[in-house]
Tab-separated table of C-alpha atoms and ligand atoms in Angstrom:
chain	number	residue	atom	x	y	z
A	662	MET	CA	-1.681	21.557	1.646
A	663	PHE	CA	0.245	18.587	3.092
A	664	GLY	CA	2.812	16.783	0.998
A	665	ILE	CA	3.524	13.101	1.460
A	666	LEU	CA	6.779	11.650	0.229
A	667	GLY	CA	6.265	7.922	-0.162
A	668	GLY	CA	9.067	5.404	0.182
A	669	SER	CA	9.465	1.691	-0.509
A	670	GLY	CA	6.092	0.008	-0.181
A	671	LEU	CA	4.248	3.306	-0.499
A	672	THR	CA	4.238	4.102	-4.213
A	673	SER	CA	0.504	4.729	-4.284
A	674	PHE	CA	-2.020	5.943	-1.731
A	675	ALA	CA	-5.375	4.221	-2.036
A	676	GLU	CA	-7.167	6.546	0.398
A	677	LEU	CA	-6.292	9.586	-1.720
A	678	GLU	CA	-9.182	10.697	-3.941
A	679	ILE	CA	-7.230	11.855	-6.957
A	680	ASP	CA	-8.062	15.185	-8.584
A	681	ARG	CA	-5.117	15.444	-10.952
A	682	ARG	CA	-1.518	14.521	-11.667
A	683	GLU	CA	0.845	17.398	-12.205
A	684	VAL	CA	4.182	17.312	-13.999
A	685	VAL	CA	6.141	20.028	-12.199
A	686	ARG	CA	9.188	21.638	-13.826
A	687	THR	CA	11.929	22.789	-11.458
A	688	PRO	CA	15.264	24.612	-11.886
A	689	TRP	CA	16.847	21.495	-10.361
A	690	GLY	CA	15.691	19.000	-12.951
A	691	GLU	CA	13.027	16.327	-12.943
A	692	PRO	CA	11.226	15.184	-9.796
A	693	SER	CA	10.733	11.425	-9.338
A	694	GLY	CA	7.471	11.660	-11.300
A	695	PRO	CA	4.257	13.628	-11.570
A	696	VAL	CA	2.817	14.792	-8.248
A	697	THR	CA	-0.576	13.284	-7.473
A	698	ILE	CA	-2.895	15.908	-6.045
A	699	GLY	CA	-6.131	14.973	-4.369
A	700	ARG	CA	-8.013	14.868	-1.102
A	701	ILE	CA	-8.100	12.705	1.984
A	702	GLY	CA	-11.398	13.208	3.806
A	703	GLY	CA	-11.860	16.383	1.773
A	704	VAL	CA	-8.465	17.854	2.743
A	705	PRO	CA	-6.045	18.667	-0.106
A	706	VAL	CA	-2.944	16.467	-0.144
A	707	ALA	CA	-0.068	16.060	-2.594
A	708	PHE	CA	1.648	12.699	-2.946
A	709	LEU	CA	5.004	11.977	-4.505
A	710	PRO	CA	6.677	8.555	-4.354
A	711	ARG	CA	10.388	9.360	-4.164
A	712	HIS	CA	11.433	6.130	-5.928
A	713	GLY	CA	9.086	6.892	-8.842
A	714	HIS	CA	5.587	5.529	-9.445
A	715	GLY	CA	7.008	2.180	-10.548
A	716	HIS	CA	9.726	2.122	-7.852
A	717	THR	CA	12.588	2.394	-10.337
A	718	ILE	CA	14.837	5.083	-8.807
A	719	PRO	CA	17.405	3.881	-6.233
A	720	PRO	CA	18.091	6.039	-3.146
A	721	HIS	CA	21.403	7.498	-4.418
A	722	ALA	CA	19.848	8.513	-7.773
A	723	ILE	CA	16.767	10.316	-6.440
A	724	ASN	CA	16.648	14.001	-7.379
A	725	TYR	CA	15.884	15.182	-3.848
A	726	ARG	CA	16.266	18.836	-4.796
A	727	ALA	CA	13.677	18.587	-7.565
A	728	ASN	CA	11.257	16.622	-5.385
A	729	LEU	CA	11.184	19.143	-2.549
A	730	HIS	CA	11.164	22.092	-4.919
A	731	ALA	CA	8.233	20.610	-6.842
A	732	LEU	CA	6.220	20.117	-3.659
A	733	ARG	CA	6.814	23.685	-2.584
A	734	THR	CA	5.975	25.008	-6.050
A	735	ILE	CA	2.514	23.435	-5.979
A	736	GLY	CA	1.782	24.949	-2.565
A	737	VAL	CA	2.797	22.283	-0.053
A	738	GLU	CA	3.289	23.784	3.417
A	739	GLY	CA	4.347	20.733	5.396
A	740	VAL	CA	5.875	17.393	4.458
A	741	ILE	CA	5.365	13.952	5.964
A	742	ALA	CA	8.135	11.699	4.706
A	743	VAL	CA	7.639	7.947	4.889
A	744	ALA	CA	10.734	5.760	4.936
A	745	SER	CA	11.276	2.066	5.472
A	746	VAL	CA	14.123	1.279	7.849
A	747	GLY	CA	16.070	-1.506	9.473
A	748	GLY	CA	15.775	-1.693	13.255
A	749	VAL	CA	18.999	-1.286	15.238
A	750	ARG	CA	17.717	-0.596	18.763
A	751	GLU	CA	16.117	-3.547	20.527
A	752	ASP	CA	12.578	-2.114	20.522
A	753	MET	CA	12.709	-1.171	16.818
A	754	GLN	CA	11.168	-4.494	15.792
A	755	PRO	CA	9.753	-5.199	12.306
A	756	GLY	CA	6.290	-3.672	12.012
A	757	VAL	CA	6.989	-0.820	14.427
A	758	ILE	CA	6.511	2.791	13.287
A	759	ALA	CA	8.740	5.484	14.771
A	760	LEU	CA	8.749	9.263	14.612
A	761	PRO	CA	12.488	9.979	14.656
A	762	ASP	CA	13.860	13.126	16.261
A	763	GLN	CA	17.504	12.895	15.239
A	764	MET	CA	19.617	12.036	12.233
A	765	LEU	CA	23.085	10.813	11.248
A	766	ASP	CA	24.190	11.220	7.655
A	767	TYR	CA	26.560	8.681	6.067
A	768	THR	CA	25.603	9.435	2.463
A	769	TRP	CA	27.992	10.827	-0.143
A	770	GLY	CA	27.856	12.156	-3.681
A	771	ARG	CA	24.254	13.382	-3.461
A	772	ASP	CA	23.252	16.924	-4.408
A	773	SER	CA	22.563	18.059	-0.896
A	774	THR	CA	21.981	21.824	-1.014
A	775	TYR	CA	20.228	24.520	-3.014
A	776	PHE	CA	22.929	26.987	-1.988
A	777	ASP	CA	25.650	25.817	-4.327
A	778	GLY	CA	26.849	28.670	-6.498
A	779	PRO	CA	27.027	32.393	-7.243
A	780	GLU	CA	23.301	32.609	-7.881
A	781	HIS	CA	22.572	30.762	-4.637
A	782	PRO	CA	25.115	32.057	-2.121
A	783	VAL	CA	26.343	29.844	0.692
A	784	THR	CA	23.875	29.611	3.564
A	785	HIS	CA	24.351	27.431	6.643
A	786	ILE	CA	20.926	26.383	7.844
A	787	ASP	CA	20.430	25.453	11.474
A	788	PHE	CA	19.862	21.704	11.658
A	789	THR	CA	20.130	21.059	15.396
A	790	LEU	CA	16.655	19.527	15.310
A	791	PRO	CA	16.404	18.007	11.820
A	792	TYR	CA	12.626	17.417	11.942
A	793	ASP	CA	10.120	20.167	12.570
A	794	PRO	CA	9.302	20.014	16.319
A	795	ALA	CA	5.765	21.370	15.911
A	796	LEU	CA	4.881	18.936	13.117
A	797	ARG	CA	6.331	16.051	15.150
A	798	ALA	CA	4.383	17.058	18.243
A	799	HIS	CA	1.227	17.337	16.193
A	800	MET	CA	1.703	13.889	14.624
A	801	LEU	CA	2.383	12.344	18.008
A	802	ALA	CA	-0.660	13.988	19.604
A	803	ILE	CA	-2.933	12.678	16.867
A	804	ALA	CA	-1.445	9.183	16.967
A	805	ARG	CA	-2.058	9.090	20.739
A	806	LYS	CA	-5.571	10.511	20.364
A	807	VAL	CA	-6.705	7.939	17.798
A	808	GLY	CA	-4.705	5.090	19.336
A	809	HIS	CA	-2.110	4.382	16.628
A	810	PRO	CA	1.095	2.936	18.114
A	811	LEU	CA	4.003	5.273	17.317
A	812	ILE	CA	7.437	5.363	18.968
A	813	ASP	CA	8.330	8.915	19.951
A	814	GLY	CA	11.882	9.703	18.910
A	815	GLY	CA	14.888	7.832	17.651
A	816	CYS	CA	17.957	8.572	15.642
A	817	TYR	CA	17.722	7.744	11.939
A	818	ALA	CA	21.039	6.965	10.253
A	819	CYS	CA	20.978	7.573	6.520
A	820	MET	CA	23.189	5.067	4.684
A	821	GLN	CA	24.312	5.347	1.095
A	822	GLY	CA	22.955	1.984	-0.106
A	823	PRO	CA	21.628	0.578	-2.266
A	824	ARG	CA	23.100	-2.496	-0.593
A	825	LEU	CA	22.173	-3.272	2.985
A	826	GLU	CA	24.862	-2.932	5.667
A	827	THR	CA	27.396	-5.326	7.083
A	828	ALA	CA	26.935	-6.404	10.705
A	829	ALA	CA	30.048	-4.365	11.588
A	830	GLU	CA	28.606	-1.243	9.968
A	831	ILE	CA	25.484	-1.650	12.082
A	832	ASN	CA	27.635	-2.003	15.222
A	833	ARG	CA	29.425	1.187	14.228
A	834	VAL	CA	26.302	3.232	13.619
A	835	GLU	CA	24.831	1.974	16.870
A	836	ARG	CA	27.934	3.213	18.699
A	837	ASP	CA	27.392	6.518	16.922
A	838	GLY	CA	23.867	6.680	18.319
A	839	ALA	CA	21.653	5.253	15.541
A	840	ASP	CA	18.366	3.549	16.413
A	841	VAL	CA	17.211	2.815	12.850
A	842	VAL	CA	18.927	2.787	9.437
A	843	GLY	CA	17.518	3.796	6.083
A	844	MET	CA	18.758	5.261	2.817
A	845	THR	CA	16.578	8.204	1.854
A	846	LEU	CA	15.916	10.878	4.478
A	847	MET	CA	19.158	12.698	3.632
A	848	PRO	CA	19.593	15.092	1.991
A	849	GLU	CA	15.791	15.265	1.823
A	850	ALA	CA	15.293	16.603	5.359
A	851	ALA	CA	18.048	19.206	4.977
A	852	LEU	CA	16.665	20.429	1.656
A	853	ALA	CA	13.229	20.818	3.236
A	854	ARG	CA	14.844	22.958	5.942
A	855	GLU	CA	16.614	25.044	3.302
A	856	LEU	CA	13.206	25.699	1.737
A	857	GLU	CA	11.782	26.391	5.218
A	858	LEU	CA	9.273	23.598	4.701
A	859	PRO	CA	8.254	21.886	7.961
A	860	TYR	CA	9.272	18.228	7.596
A	861	ALA	CA	8.702	15.152	9.778
A	862	ALA	CA	9.280	11.495	9.042
A	863	LEU	CA	7.548	8.217	9.771
A	864	ALA	CA	10.173	5.486	9.912
A	865	VAL	CA	8.660	2.078	9.298
A	866	VAL	CA	10.765	-0.819	10.559
A	867	VAL	CA	10.665	-3.583	7.943
A	868	ASN	CA	13.596	-5.730	9.063
A	869	HIS	CA	16.115	-6.202	11.836
A	870	ALA	CA	19.287	-4.394	10.797
A	871	ALA	CA	22.176	-6.591	9.646
A	872	GLY	CA	23.412	-8.949	12.354
A	873	ARG	CA	20.415	-8.256	14.608
A	874	GLY	CA	17.298	-10.253	15.413
A	875	ASP	CA	16.781	-13.993	14.932
A	876	SER	CA	18.335	-14.457	11.511
A	877	LYS	CA	21.746	-13.012	12.196
A	878	LEU	CA	23.355	-14.276	8.986
A	879	ALA	CA	21.189	-12.718	6.265
A	880	ILE	CA	18.241	-10.410	5.728
A	881	SER	CA	15.434	-12.020	3.743
A	882	THR	CA	13.910	-9.834	1.046
A	883	ALA	CA	10.747	-11.939	1.155
A	884	ASP	CA	10.367	-11.137	4.871
A	885	ILE	CA	10.897	-7.429	4.155
A	886	VAL	CA	8.214	-7.418	1.451
A	887	ARG	CA	5.722	-9.160	3.740
A	888	THR	CA	6.355	-6.770	6.633
A	889	LEU	CA	6.258	-3.771	4.305
A	890	GLU	CA	2.763	-4.519	3.131
A	891	VAL	CA	1.259	-4.750	6.601
A	892	ALA	CA	3.272	-1.843	7.993
A	893	MET	CA	2.400	0.485	5.111
A	894	ASN	CA	-1.308	-0.184	5.649
A	895	ASN	CA	-0.778	1.062	9.201
A	896	VAL	CA	1.190	4.077	7.979
A	897	ARG	CA	-1.564	5.030	5.558
A	898	ALA	CA	-4.150	4.715	8.337
A	899	LEU	CA	-2.021	6.968	10.558
A	900	ILE	CA	-1.653	9.560	7.794
A	901	VAL	CA	-5.391	9.485	7.075
A	902	SER	CA	-6.065	10.173	10.780
A	903	PHE	CA	-3.409	12.881	10.810
A	904	VAL	CA	-4.865	14.715	7.824
A	905	SER	CA	-8.502	14.391	8.909
A	906	GLU	CA	-7.839	15.326	12.562
A	907	THR	CA	-5.692	18.284	11.489
A	908	SER	CA	-8.505	19.635	9.373
A	909	LYS	CA	-10.872	19.376	12.373
A	910	SER	CA	-8.562	21.236	14.760
A	911	PRO	CA	-5.385	22.564	13.126
A	912	SER	CA	-3.597	23.070	16.443
A	913	ALA	CA	-4.418	19.632	17.929
B	1211	LIG	N1	19.289	-0.790	6.038
B	1211	LIG	C1	19.176	0.354	5.307
B	1211	LIG	N2	18.056	0.748	4.765
B	1211	LIG	C2	16.954	-0.010	4.944
B	1211	LIG	C3	16.995	-1.203	5.689
B	1211	LIG	C4	18.232	-1.601	6.271
B	1211	LIG	O1	18.338	-2.643	6.945
B	1211	LIG	N3	15.729	-1.705	5.668
B	1211	LIG	C5	14.966	-0.836	4.938
B	1211	LIG	N4	15.707	0.189	4.491
């Protein structure tokens, strides 16, 4: 079963025919809410909005450990994470969807490992490629096959938030190699790796990063909300194609 972690603008999934909602208990506390389990084109899918069903949990307060653990507990074998981002690189314009292949982590104070005590001895996972290469390749192949625009690759910088960045911070992360900035894929991606759950992300550009684009002096929330709505419709369409095509030929 695929798991979908929804981000801002994706707190529900209209194309999912719901079978049930499951409250999953985990040793790591409460997930962001009940997991919605259903089918897309007949294929079982689990959906969990990481900010909660009513979008009430800010990025730094999300229980990432519980969320990933809950998905694995109910039988999820691969995770598609959806995250809204600000565009740093020139071609990461609002509305664009990217499939990042790298990551920079600027977050702090988040519970970022399952291996944190005597019962869970220290383990250093390999994280050279932070997203599952096979899942990425599969997503890209299906996007190309059905004609959904999707940028292949990019470095996602995870910021602490919840505020947006200063223009200088964006200049810094660009020097570091960032192409887009968001607030939620870390420690999520690392925890998925610790659980050996294949994980790939769809980064949806909803604004120019601070100091970029036409309005260099401020980022308009109204603009973000407008872009989000359109972009998330496209993301849902891409995920529907991904799930249905995968069920037709699992190694597409
Ligand atoms: N910065 C960080 N996170 C974001 C942004 C941004 O500009 N837009 C959406 N999530």
